[in-house]
Every structure is written in C-alpha cells, then in structure tokens.
mmCIF file of C-alpha atoms and ligand atoms in Angstrom:
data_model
loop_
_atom_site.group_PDB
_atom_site.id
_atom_site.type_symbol
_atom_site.label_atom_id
_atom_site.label_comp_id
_atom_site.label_asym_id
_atom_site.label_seq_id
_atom_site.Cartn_x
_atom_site.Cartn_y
_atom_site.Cartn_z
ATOM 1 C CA UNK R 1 0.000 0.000 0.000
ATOM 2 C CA UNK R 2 1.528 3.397 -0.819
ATOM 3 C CA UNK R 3 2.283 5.938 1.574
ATOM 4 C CA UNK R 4 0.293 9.272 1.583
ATOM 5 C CA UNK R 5 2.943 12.430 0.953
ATOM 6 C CA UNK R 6 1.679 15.706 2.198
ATOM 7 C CA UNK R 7 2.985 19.133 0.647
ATOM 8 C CA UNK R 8 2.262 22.577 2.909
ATOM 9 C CA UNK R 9 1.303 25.162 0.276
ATOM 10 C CA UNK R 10 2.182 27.733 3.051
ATOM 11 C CA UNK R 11 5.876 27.262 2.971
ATOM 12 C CA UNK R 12 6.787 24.511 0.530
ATOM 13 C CA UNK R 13 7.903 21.876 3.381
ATOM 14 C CA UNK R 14 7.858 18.352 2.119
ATOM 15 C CA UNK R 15 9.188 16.814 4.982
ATOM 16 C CA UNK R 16 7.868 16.931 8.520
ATOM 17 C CA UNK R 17 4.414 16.834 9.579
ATOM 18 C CA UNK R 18 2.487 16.374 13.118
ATOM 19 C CA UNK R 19 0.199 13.840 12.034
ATOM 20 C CA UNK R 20 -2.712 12.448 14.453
ATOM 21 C CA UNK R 21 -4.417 9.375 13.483
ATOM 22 C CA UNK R 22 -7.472 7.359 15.001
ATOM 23 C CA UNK R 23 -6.635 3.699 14.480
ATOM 24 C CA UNK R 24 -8.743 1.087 15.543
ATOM 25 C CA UNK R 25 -6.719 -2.372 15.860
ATOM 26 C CA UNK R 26 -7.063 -5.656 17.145
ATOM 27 C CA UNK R 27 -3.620 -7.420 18.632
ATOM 28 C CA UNK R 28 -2.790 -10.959 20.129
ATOM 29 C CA UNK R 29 -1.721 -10.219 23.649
ATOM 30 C CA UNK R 30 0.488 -12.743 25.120
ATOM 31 C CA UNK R 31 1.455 -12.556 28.609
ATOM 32 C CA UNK R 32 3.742 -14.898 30.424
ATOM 33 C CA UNK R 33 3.029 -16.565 33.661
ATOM 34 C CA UNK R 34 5.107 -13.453 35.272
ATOM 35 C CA UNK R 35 2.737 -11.337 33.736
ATOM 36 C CA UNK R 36 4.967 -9.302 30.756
ATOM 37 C CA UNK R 37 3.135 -8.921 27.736
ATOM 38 C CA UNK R 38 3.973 -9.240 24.203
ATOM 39 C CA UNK R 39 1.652 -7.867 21.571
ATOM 40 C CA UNK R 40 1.989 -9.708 18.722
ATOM 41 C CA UNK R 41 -0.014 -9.668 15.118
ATOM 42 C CA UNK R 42 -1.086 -6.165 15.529
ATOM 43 C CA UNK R 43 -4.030 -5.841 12.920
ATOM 44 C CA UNK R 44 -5.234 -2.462 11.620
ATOM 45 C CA UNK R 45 -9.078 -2.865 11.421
ATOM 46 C CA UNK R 46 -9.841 1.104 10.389
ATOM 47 C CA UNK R 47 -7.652 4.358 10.390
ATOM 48 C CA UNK R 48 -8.404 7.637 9.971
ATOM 49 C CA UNK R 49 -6.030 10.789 9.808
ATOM 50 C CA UNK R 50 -7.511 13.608 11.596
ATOM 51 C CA UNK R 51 -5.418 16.073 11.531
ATOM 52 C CA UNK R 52 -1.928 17.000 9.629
ATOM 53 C CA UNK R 53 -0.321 20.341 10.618
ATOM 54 C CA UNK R 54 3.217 21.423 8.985
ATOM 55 C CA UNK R 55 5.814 21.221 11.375
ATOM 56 C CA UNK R 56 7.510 24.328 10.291
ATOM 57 C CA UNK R 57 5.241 26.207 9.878
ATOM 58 C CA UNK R 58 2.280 25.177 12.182
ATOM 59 C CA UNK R 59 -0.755 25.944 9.314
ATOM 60 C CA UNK R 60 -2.810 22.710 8.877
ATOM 61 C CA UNK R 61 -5.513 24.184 6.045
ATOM 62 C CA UNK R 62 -2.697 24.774 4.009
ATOM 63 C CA UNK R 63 -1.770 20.886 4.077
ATOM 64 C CA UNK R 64 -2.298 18.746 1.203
ATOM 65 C CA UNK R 65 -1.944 15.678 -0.238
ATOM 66 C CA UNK R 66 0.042 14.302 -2.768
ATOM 67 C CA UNK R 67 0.979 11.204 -4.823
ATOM 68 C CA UNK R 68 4.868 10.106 -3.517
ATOM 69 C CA UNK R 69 5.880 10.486 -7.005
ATOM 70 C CA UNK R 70 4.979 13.888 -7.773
ATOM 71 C CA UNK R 71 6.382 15.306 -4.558
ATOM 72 C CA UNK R 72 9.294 13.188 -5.321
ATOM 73 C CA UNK R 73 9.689 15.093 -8.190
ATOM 74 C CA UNK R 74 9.379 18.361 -6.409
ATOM 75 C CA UNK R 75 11.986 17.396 -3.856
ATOM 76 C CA UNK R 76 14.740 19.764 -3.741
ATOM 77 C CA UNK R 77 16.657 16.959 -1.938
ATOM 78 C CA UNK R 78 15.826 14.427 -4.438
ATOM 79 C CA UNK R 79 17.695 16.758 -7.527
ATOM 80 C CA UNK R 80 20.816 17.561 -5.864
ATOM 81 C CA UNK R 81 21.389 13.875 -5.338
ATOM 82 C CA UNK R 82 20.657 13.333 -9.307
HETATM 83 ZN ZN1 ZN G 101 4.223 24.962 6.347
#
C-alpha cells in the first residue's frame, strides 16, 4: 500500500508533519506466567487521519496531499542527489 505524501502550500515543506491518526486495531496479547506482555499480530481494522499540521510552519488548512511520485519530483533533496 503506498504511503500518503503531504505538501504545505504555506511554505513549501515536504518533509515533517504532526500527524494524528485514530486507528482502531485488534492485537494478540500474550502474557507470560510473570505477567509481561507481548503484543503480537497487531491488525489495523480502520484508520483515519484527523489532523496534519506542517511542522515548520504550524498551518494545517494549508496541508495537502500528494501522490509520492509527484512530490518526489518536487523534492529539492531528491535533484541535488541526481
Ligand atoms: Zn508549512
């Protein structure tokens, strides 16, 4: 499954984001018979992204999405390497 990419039209930052998330999951919980727990097989059963506000910036309206390979392409990061 691809990843999301988010783009702040505010100030151009590609690259860090607060992002808070609702996730619903169901995980095997495994104690042993001293009681420490393992969570194992972690299953996401729904997810949904509530809020994404730029880190440099602080705006979230301005936030937007975009496909990995177009903000790839807009990656000032990605060119000097190239
Ligand atoms: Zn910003």
């Amino acid at each position: 499954m691809p990843t999301a990419r988010y783009r702040c039209a505010a100030c151009g930052n590609l690259t860090r984001f607060d992002v808070t998330v609702t996730r619903r999951t169901r995980a095997f919980h495994h104690f042993s018979l001293g009681g420490d727990l393992a969570i194992e097989d972690e299953e996401v059963l729904a997810e949904t992204v509530e809020e994404v506000s730029c880190r440099w910036c602080g705006s979230s309206r301005a936030v937007e999405e975009a496909p990995a390979a177009q903000v790839e392409a807009a990656d000032p990061a990605a060119q000097v390497e190239s």
